[in-house]
mmCIF file with all atom_site columns, C-alpha atoms in Angstrom:
data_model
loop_
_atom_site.group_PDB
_atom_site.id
_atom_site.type_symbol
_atom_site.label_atom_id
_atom_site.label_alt_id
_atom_site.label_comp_id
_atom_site.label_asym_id
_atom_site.label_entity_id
_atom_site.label_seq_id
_atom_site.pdbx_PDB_ins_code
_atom_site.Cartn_x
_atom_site.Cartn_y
_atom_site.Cartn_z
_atom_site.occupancy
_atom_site.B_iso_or_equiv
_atom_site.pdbx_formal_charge
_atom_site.auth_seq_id
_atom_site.auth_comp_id
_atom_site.auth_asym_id
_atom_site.auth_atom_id
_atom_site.pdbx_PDB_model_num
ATOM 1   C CA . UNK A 1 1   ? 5.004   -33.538 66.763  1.00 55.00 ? 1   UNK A CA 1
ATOM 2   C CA . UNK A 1 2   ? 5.515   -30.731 64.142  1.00 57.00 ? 2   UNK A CA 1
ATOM 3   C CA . UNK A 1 3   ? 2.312   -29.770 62.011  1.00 56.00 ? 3   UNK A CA 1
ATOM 4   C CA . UNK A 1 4   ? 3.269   -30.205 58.236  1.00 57.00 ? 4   UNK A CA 1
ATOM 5   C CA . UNK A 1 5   ? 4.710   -27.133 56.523  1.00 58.00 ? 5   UNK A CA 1
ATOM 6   C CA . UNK A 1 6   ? 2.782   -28.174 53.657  1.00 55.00 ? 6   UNK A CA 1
ATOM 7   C CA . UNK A 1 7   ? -0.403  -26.692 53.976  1.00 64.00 ? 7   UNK A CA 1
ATOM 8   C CA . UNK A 1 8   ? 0.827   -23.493 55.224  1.00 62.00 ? 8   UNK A CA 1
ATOM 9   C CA . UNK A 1 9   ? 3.013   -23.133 51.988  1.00 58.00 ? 9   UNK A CA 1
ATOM 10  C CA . UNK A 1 10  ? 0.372   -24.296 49.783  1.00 53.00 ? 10  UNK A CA 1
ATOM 11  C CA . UNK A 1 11  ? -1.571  -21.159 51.467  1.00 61.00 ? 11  UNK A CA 1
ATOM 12  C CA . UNK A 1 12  ? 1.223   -19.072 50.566  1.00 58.00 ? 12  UNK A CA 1
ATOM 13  C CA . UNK A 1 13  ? 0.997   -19.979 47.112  1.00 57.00 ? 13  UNK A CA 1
ATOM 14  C CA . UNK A 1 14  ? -2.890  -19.410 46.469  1.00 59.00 ? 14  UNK A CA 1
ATOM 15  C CA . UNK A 1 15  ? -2.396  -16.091 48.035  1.00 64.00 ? 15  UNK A CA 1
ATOM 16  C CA . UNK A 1 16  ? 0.429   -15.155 45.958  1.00 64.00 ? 16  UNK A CA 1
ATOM 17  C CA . UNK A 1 17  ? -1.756  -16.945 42.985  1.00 64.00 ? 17  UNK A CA 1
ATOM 18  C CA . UNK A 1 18  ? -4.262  -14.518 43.852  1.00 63.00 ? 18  UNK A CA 1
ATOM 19  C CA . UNK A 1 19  ? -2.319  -11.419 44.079  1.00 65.00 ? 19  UNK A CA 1
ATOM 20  C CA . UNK A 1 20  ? -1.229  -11.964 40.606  1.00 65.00 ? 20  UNK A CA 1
ATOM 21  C CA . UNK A 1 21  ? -4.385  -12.240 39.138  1.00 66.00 ? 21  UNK A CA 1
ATOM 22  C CA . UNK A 1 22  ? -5.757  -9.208  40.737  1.00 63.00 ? 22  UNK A CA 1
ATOM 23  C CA . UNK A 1 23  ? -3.479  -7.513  40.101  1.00 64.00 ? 23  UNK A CA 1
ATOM 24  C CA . UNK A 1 24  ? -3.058  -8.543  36.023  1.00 61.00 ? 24  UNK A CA 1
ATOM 25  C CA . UNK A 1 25  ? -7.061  -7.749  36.080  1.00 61.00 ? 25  UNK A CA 1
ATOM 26  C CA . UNK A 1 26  ? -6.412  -4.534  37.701  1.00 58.00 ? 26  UNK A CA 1
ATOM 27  C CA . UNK A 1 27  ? -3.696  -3.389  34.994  1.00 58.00 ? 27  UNK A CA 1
ATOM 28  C CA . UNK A 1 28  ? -5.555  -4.783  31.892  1.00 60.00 ? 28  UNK A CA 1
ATOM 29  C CA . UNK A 1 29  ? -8.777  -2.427  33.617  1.00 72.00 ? 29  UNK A CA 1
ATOM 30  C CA . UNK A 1 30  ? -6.141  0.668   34.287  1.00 77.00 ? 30  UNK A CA 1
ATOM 31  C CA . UNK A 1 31  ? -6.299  1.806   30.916  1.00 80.00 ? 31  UNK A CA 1
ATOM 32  C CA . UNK A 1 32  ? -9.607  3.510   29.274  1.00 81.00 ? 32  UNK A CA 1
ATOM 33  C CA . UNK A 1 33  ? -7.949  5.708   26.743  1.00 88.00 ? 33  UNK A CA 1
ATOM 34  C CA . UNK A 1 34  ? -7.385  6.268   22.951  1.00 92.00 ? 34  UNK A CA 1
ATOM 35  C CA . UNK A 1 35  ? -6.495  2.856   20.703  1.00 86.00 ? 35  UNK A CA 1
ATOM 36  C CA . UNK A 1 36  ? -5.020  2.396   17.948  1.00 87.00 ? 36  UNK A CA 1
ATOM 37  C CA . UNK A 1 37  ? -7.261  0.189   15.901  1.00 90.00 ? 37  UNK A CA 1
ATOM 38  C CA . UNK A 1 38  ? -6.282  0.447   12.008  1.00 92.00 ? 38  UNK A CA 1
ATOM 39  C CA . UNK A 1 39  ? -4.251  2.462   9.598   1.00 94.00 ? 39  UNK A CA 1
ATOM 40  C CA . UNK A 1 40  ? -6.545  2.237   5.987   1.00 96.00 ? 40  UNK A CA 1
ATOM 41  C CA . UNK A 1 41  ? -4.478  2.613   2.709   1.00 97.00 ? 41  UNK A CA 1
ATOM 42  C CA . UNK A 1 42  ? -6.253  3.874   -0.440  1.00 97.00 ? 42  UNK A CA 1
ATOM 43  C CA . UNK A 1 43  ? -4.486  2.081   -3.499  1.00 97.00 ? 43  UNK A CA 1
ATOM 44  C CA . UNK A 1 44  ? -4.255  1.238   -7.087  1.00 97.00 ? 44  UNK A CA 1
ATOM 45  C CA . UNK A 1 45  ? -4.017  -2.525  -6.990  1.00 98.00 ? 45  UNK A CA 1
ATOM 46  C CA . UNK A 1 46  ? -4.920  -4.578  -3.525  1.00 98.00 ? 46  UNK A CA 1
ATOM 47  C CA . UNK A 1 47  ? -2.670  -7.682  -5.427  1.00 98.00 ? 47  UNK A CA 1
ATOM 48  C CA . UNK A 1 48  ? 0.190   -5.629  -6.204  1.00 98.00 ? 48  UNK A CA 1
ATOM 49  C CA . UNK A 1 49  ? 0.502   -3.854  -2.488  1.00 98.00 ? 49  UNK A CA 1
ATOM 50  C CA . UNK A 1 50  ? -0.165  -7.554  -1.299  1.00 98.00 ? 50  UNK A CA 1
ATOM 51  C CA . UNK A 1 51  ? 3.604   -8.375  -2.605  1.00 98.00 ? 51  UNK A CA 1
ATOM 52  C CA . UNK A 1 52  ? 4.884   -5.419  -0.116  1.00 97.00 ? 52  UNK A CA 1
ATOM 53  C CA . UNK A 1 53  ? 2.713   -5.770  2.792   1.00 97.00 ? 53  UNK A CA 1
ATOM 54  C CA . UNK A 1 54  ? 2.251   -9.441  2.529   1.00 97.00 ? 54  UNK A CA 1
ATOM 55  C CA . UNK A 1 55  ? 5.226   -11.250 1.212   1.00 97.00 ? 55  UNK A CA 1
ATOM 56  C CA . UNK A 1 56  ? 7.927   -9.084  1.993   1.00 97.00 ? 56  UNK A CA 1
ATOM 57  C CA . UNK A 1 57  ? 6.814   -7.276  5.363   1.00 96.00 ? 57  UNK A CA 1
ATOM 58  C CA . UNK A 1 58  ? 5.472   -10.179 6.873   1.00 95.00 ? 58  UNK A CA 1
ATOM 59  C CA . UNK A 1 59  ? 1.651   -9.061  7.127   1.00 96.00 ? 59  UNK A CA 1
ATOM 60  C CA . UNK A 1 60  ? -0.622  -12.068 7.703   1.00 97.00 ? 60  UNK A CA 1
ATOM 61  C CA . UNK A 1 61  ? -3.903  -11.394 4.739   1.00 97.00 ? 61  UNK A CA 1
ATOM 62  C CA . UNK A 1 62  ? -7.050  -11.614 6.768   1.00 97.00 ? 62  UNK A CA 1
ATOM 63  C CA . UNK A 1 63  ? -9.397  -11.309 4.300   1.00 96.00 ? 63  UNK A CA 1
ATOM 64  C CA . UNK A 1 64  ? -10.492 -9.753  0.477   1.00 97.00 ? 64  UNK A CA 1
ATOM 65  C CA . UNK A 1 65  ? -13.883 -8.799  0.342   1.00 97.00 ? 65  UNK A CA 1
ATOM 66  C CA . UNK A 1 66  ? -16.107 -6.772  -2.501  1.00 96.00 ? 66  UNK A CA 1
ATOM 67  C CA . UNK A 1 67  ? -17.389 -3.301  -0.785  1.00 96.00 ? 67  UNK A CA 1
ATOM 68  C CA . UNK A 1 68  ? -21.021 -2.594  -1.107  1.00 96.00 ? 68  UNK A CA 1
ATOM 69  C CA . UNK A 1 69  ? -22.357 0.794   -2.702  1.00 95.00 ? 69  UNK A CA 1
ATOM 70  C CA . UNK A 1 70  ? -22.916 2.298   0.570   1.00 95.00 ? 70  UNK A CA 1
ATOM 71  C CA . UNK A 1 71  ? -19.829 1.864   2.328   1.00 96.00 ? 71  UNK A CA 1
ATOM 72  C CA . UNK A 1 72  ? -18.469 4.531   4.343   1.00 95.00 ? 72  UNK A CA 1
ATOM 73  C CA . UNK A 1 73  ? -15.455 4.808   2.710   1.00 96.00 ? 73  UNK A CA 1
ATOM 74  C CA . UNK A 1 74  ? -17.056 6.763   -0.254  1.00 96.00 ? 74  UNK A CA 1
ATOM 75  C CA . UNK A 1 75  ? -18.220 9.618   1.824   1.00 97.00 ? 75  UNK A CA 1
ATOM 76  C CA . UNK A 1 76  ? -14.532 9.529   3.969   1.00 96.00 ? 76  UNK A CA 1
ATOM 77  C CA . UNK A 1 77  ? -12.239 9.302   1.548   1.00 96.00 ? 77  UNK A CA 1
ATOM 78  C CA . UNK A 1 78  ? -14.453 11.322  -0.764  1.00 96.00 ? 78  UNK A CA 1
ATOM 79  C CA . UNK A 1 79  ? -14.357 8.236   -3.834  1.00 96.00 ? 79  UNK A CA 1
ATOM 80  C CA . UNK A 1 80  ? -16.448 9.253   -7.141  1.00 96.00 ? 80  UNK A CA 1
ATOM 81  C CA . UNK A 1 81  ? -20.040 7.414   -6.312  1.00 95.00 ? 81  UNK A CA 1
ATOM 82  C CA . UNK A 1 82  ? -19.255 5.328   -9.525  1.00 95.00 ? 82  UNK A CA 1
ATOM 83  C CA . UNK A 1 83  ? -15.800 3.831   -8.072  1.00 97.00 ? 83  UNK A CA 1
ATOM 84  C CA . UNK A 1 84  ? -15.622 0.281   -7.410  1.00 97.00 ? 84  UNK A CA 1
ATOM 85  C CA . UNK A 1 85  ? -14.176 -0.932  -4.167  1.00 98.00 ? 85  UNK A CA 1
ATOM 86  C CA . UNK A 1 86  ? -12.037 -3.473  -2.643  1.00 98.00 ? 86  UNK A CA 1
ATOM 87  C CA . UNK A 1 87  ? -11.170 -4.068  1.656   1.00 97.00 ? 87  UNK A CA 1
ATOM 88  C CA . UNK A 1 88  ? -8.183  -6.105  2.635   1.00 98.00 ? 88  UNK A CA 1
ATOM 89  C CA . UNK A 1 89  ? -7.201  -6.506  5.983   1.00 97.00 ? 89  UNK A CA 1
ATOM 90  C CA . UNK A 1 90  ? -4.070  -7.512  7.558   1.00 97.00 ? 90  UNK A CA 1
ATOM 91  C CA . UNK A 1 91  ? -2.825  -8.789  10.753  1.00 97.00 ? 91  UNK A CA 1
ATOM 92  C CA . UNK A 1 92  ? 0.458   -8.811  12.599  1.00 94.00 ? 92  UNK A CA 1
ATOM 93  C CA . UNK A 1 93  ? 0.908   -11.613 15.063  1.00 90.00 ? 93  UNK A CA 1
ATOM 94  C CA . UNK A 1 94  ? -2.125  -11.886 17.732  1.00 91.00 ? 94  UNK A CA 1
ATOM 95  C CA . UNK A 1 95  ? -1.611  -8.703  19.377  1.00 88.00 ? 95  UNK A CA 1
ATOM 96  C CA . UNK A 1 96  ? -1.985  -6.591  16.213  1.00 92.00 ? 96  UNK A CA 1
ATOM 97  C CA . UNK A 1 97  ? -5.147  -7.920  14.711  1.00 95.00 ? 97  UNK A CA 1
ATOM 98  C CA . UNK A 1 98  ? -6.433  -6.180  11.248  1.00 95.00 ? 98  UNK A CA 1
ATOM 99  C CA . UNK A 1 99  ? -4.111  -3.467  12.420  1.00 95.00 ? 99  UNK A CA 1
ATOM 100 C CA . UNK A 1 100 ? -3.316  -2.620  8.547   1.00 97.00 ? 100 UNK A CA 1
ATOM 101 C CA . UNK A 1 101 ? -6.179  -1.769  5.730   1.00 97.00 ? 101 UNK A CA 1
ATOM 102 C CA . UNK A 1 102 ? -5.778  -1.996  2.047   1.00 98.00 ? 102 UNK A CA 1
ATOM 103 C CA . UNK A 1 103 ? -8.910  -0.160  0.064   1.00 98.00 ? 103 UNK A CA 1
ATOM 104 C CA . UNK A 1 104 ? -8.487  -0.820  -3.487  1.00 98.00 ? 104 UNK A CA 1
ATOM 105 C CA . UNK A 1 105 ? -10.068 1.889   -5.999  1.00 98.00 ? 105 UNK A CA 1
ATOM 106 C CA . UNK A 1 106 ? -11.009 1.314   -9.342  1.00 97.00 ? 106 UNK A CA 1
ATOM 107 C CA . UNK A 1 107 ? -12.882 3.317   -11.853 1.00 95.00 ? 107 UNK A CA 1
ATOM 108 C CA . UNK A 1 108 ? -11.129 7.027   -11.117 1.00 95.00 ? 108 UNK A CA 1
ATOM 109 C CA . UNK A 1 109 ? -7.476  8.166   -11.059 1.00 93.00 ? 109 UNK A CA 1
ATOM 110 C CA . UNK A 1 110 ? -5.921  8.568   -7.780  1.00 94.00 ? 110 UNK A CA 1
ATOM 111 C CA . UNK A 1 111 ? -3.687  11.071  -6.741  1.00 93.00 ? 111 UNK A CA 1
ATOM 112 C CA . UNK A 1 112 ? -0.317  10.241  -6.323  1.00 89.00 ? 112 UNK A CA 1
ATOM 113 C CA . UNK A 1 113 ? 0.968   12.314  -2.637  1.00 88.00 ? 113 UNK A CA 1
ATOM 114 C CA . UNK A 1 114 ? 3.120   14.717  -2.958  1.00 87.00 ? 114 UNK A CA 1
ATOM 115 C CA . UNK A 1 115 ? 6.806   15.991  -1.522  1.00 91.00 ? 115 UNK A CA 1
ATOM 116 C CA . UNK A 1 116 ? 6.988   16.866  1.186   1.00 94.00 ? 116 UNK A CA 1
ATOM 117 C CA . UNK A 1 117 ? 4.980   13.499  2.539   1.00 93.00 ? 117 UNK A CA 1
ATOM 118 C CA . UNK A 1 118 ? 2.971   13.993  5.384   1.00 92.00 ? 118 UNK A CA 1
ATOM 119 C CA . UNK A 1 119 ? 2.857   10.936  6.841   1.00 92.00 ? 119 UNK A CA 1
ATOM 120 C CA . UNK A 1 120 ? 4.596   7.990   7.583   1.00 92.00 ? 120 UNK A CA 1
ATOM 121 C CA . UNK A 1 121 ? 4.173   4.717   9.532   1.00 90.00 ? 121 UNK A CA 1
ATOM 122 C CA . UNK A 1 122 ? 6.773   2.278   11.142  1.00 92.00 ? 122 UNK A CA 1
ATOM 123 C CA . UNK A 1 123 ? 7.181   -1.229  11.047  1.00 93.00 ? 123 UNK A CA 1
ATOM 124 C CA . UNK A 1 124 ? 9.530   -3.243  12.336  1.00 91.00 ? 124 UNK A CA 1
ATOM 125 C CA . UNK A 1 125 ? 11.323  -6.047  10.626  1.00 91.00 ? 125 UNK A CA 1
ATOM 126 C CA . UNK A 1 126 ? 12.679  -9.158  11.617  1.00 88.00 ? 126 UNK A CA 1
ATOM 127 C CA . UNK A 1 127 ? 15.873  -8.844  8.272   1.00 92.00 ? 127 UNK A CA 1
ATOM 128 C CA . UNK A 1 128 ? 15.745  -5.256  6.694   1.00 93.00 ? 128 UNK A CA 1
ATOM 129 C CA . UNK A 1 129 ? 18.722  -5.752  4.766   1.00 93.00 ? 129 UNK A CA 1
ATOM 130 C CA . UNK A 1 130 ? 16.918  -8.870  3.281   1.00 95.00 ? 130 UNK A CA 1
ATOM 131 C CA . UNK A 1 131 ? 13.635  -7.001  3.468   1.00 95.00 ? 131 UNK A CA 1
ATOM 132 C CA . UNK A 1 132 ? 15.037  -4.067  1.452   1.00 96.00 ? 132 UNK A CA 1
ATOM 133 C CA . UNK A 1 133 ? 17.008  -5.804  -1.507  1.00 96.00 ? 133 UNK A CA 1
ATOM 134 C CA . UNK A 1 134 ? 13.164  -7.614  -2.258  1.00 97.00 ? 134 UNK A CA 1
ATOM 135 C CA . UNK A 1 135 ? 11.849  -3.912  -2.149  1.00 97.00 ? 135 UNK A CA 1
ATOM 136 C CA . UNK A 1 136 ? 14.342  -2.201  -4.339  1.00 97.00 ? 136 UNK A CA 1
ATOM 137 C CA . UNK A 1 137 ? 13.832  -5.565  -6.556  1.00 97.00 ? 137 UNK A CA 1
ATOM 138 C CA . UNK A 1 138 ? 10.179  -4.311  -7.229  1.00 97.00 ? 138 UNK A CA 1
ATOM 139 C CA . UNK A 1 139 ? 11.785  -0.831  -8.671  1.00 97.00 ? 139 UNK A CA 1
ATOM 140 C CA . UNK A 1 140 ? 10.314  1.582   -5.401  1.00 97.00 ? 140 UNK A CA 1
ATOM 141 C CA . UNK A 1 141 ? 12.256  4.187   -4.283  1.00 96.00 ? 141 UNK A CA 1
ATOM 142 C CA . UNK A 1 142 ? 14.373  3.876   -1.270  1.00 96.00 ? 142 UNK A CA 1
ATOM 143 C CA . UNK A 1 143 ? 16.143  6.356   1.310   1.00 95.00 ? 143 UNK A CA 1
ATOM 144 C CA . UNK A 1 144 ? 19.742  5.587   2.605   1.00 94.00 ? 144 UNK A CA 1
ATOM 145 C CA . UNK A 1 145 ? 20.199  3.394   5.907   1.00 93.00 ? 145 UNK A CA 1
ATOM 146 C CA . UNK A 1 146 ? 20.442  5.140   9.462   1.00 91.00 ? 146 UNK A CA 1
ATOM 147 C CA . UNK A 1 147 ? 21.928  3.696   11.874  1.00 90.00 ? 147 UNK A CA 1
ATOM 148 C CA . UNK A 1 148 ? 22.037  4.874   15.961  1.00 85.00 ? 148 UNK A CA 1
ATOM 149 C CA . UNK A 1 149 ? 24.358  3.165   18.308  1.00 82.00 ? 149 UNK A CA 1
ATOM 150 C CA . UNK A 1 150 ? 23.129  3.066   22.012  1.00 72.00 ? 150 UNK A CA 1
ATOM 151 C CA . UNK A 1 151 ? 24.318  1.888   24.694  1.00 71.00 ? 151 UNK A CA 1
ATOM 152 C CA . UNK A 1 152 ? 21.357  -0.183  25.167  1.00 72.00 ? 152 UNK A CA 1
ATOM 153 C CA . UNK A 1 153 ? 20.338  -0.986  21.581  1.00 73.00 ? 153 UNK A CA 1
ATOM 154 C CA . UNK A 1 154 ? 21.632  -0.473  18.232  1.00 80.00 ? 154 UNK A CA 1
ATOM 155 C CA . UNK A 1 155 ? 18.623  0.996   15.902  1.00 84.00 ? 155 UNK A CA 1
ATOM 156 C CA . UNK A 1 156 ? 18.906  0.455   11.737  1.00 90.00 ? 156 UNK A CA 1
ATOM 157 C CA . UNK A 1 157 ? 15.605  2.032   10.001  1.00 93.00 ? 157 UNK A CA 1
ATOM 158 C CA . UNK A 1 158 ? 15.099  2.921   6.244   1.00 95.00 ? 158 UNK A CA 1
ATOM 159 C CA . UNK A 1 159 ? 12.332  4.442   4.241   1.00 96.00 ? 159 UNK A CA 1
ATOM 160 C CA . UNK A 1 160 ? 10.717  3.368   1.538   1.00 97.00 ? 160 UNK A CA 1
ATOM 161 C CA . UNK A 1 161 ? 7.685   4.628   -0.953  1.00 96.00 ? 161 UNK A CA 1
ATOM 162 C CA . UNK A 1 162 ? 5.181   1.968   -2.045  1.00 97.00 ? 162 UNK A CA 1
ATOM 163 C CA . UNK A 1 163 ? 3.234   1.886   -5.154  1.00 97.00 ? 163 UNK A CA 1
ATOM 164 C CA . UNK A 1 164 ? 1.056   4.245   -4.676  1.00 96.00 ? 164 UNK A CA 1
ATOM 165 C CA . UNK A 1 165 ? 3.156   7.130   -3.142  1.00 96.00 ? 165 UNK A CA 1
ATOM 166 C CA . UNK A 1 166 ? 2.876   5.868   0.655   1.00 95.00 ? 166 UNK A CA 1
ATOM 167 C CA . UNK A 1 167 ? 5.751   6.481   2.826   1.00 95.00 ? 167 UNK A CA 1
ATOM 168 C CA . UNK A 1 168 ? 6.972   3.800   4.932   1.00 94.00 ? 168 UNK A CA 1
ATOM 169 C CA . UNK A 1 169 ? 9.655   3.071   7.220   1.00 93.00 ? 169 UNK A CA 1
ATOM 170 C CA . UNK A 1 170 ? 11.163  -0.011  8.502   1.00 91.00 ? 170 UNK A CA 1
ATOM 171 C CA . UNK A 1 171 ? 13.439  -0.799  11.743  1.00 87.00 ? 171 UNK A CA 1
ATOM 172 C CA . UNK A 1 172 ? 15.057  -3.182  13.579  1.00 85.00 ? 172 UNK A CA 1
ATOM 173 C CA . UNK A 1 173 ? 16.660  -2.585  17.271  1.00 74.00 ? 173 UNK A CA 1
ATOM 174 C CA . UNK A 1 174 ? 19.213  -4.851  18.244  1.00 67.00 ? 174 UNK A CA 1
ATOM 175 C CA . UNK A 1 175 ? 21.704  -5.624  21.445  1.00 62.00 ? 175 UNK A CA 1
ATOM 176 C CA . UNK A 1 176 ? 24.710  -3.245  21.028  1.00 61.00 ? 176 UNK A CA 1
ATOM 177 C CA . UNK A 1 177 ? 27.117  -4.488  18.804  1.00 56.00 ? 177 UNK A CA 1
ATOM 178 C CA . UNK A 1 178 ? 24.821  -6.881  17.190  1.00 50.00 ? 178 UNK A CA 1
ATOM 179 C CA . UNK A 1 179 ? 22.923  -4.525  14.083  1.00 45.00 ? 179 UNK A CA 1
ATOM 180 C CA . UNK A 1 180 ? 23.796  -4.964  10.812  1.00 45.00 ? 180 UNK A CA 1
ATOM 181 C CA . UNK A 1 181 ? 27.759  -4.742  10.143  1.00 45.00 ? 181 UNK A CA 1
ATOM 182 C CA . UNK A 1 182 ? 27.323  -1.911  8.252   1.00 44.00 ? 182 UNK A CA 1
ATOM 183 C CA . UNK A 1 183 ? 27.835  1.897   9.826   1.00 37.00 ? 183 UNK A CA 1
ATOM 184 C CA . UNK A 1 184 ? 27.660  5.370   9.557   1.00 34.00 ? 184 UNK A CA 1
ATOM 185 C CA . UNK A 1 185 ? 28.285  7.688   12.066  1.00 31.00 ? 185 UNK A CA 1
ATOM 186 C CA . UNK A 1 186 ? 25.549  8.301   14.855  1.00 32.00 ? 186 UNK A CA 1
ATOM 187 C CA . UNK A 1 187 ? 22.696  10.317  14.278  1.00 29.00 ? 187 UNK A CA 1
ATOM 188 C CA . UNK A 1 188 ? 21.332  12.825  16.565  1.00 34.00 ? 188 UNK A CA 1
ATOM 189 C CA . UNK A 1 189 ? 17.812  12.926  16.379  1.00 36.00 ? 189 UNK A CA 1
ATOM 190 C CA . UNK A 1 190 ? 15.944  15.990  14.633  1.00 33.00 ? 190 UNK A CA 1
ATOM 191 C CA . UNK A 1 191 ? 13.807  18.419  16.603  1.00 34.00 ? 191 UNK A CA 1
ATOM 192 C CA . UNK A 1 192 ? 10.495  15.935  17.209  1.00 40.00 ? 192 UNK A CA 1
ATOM 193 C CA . UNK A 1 193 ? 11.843  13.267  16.991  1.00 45.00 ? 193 UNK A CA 1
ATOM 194 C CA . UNK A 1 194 ? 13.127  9.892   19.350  1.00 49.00 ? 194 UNK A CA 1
ATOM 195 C CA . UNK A 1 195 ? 16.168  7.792   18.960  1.00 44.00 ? 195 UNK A CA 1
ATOM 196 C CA . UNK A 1 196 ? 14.472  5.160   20.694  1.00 45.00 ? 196 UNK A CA 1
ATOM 197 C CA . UNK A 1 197 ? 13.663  1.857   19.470  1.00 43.00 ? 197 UNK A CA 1
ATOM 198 C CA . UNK A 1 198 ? 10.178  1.546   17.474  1.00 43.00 ? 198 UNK A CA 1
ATOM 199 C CA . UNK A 1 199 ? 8.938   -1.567  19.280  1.00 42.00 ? 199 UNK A CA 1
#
């Protein structure tokens, strides 16, 4: 009489089982380095960057909270001592968690940045055409479409400046042939700078 294959294939599968999760535990330990936690925004009007960040990029509001006299943002960001503060944070789907900061300044003028920027931050977008006609609706300035056609993607990203002189851009990567019907011809990238999809 034949032994059952059945235990010797359910032995199979708790080893394989326990490969997996060795070595998932072994790849989620492999990395110790630099993370990026948060990206902090110093602005006019925490309500009025809400209808950017929050209704129109997609940014889930965490939370709105009053910041106390001694928070460390005076001494960062430099603030006049007699400034009153406000902290938003914002999340972006479970994997991004208060990855986006929103400090609200009130009692002193704020500079506005100047040209040429010096930074800029990427987020991707699930419609930027849609996306864009809500932010040009609101008045902000807006750079012309780009569009790269790869033979494993097709990449559409546009910049925009938000109410208080932050520079943002916005992309969406594709299959080929599937982007947005409209086209220019293919960029090369500038010195610095990669072609590749943000995400």
């Amino acid at each position: 009489m034949q032994p059952s294959p059945i235990p010797r294939t359910l032995r199979a599968l708790a080893s394989i089982t326990a490969l997996a999760i060795a070595s998932s535990a072994a790849a989620q330990e492999a990395y110790d380095g630099a993370y990026f936690k948060r990206v902090n925004l110093v602005v006019a009007d925490i309500d009025r960057a809400l209808t950017i960040y929050r209704d129109i990029l997609g940014f889930d509001l965490d939370r709105i909270s009053e910041s106390s006299p001694d928070s460390y943002s005076y001494p960062v960001f430099r603030f006049d001592p007699s400034a009153k503060l406000r902290f938003a944070t914002l999340s972006a789907g479970s994997e991004q968690v208060r990855t986006l900061a929103l400090t609200e300044v009130r009692g002193m003028e704020l500079p506005r940045p100047g040209v040429p920027f010096q930074t800029a931050s990427v987020i991707r977008s699930a419609d930027i055409d849609e996306d864009f006609l809500r932010i040009e609706a609101l008045g902000l300035e807006t750079t012309e479409p780009k569009f790269v056609d790869g033979r494993e993607f097709d990449f559409h990203e546009r910049a925009f400046v938000d109410f208080d002189g932050h520079l943002r851009s916005s992309a969406k990567s594709s299959a080929p042939g599937r982007s947005s019907g409209r086209r220019s011809k293919p960029l090369a990238a500038m010195p610095g700078e990669d072609p590749r999809p943000c995400d």
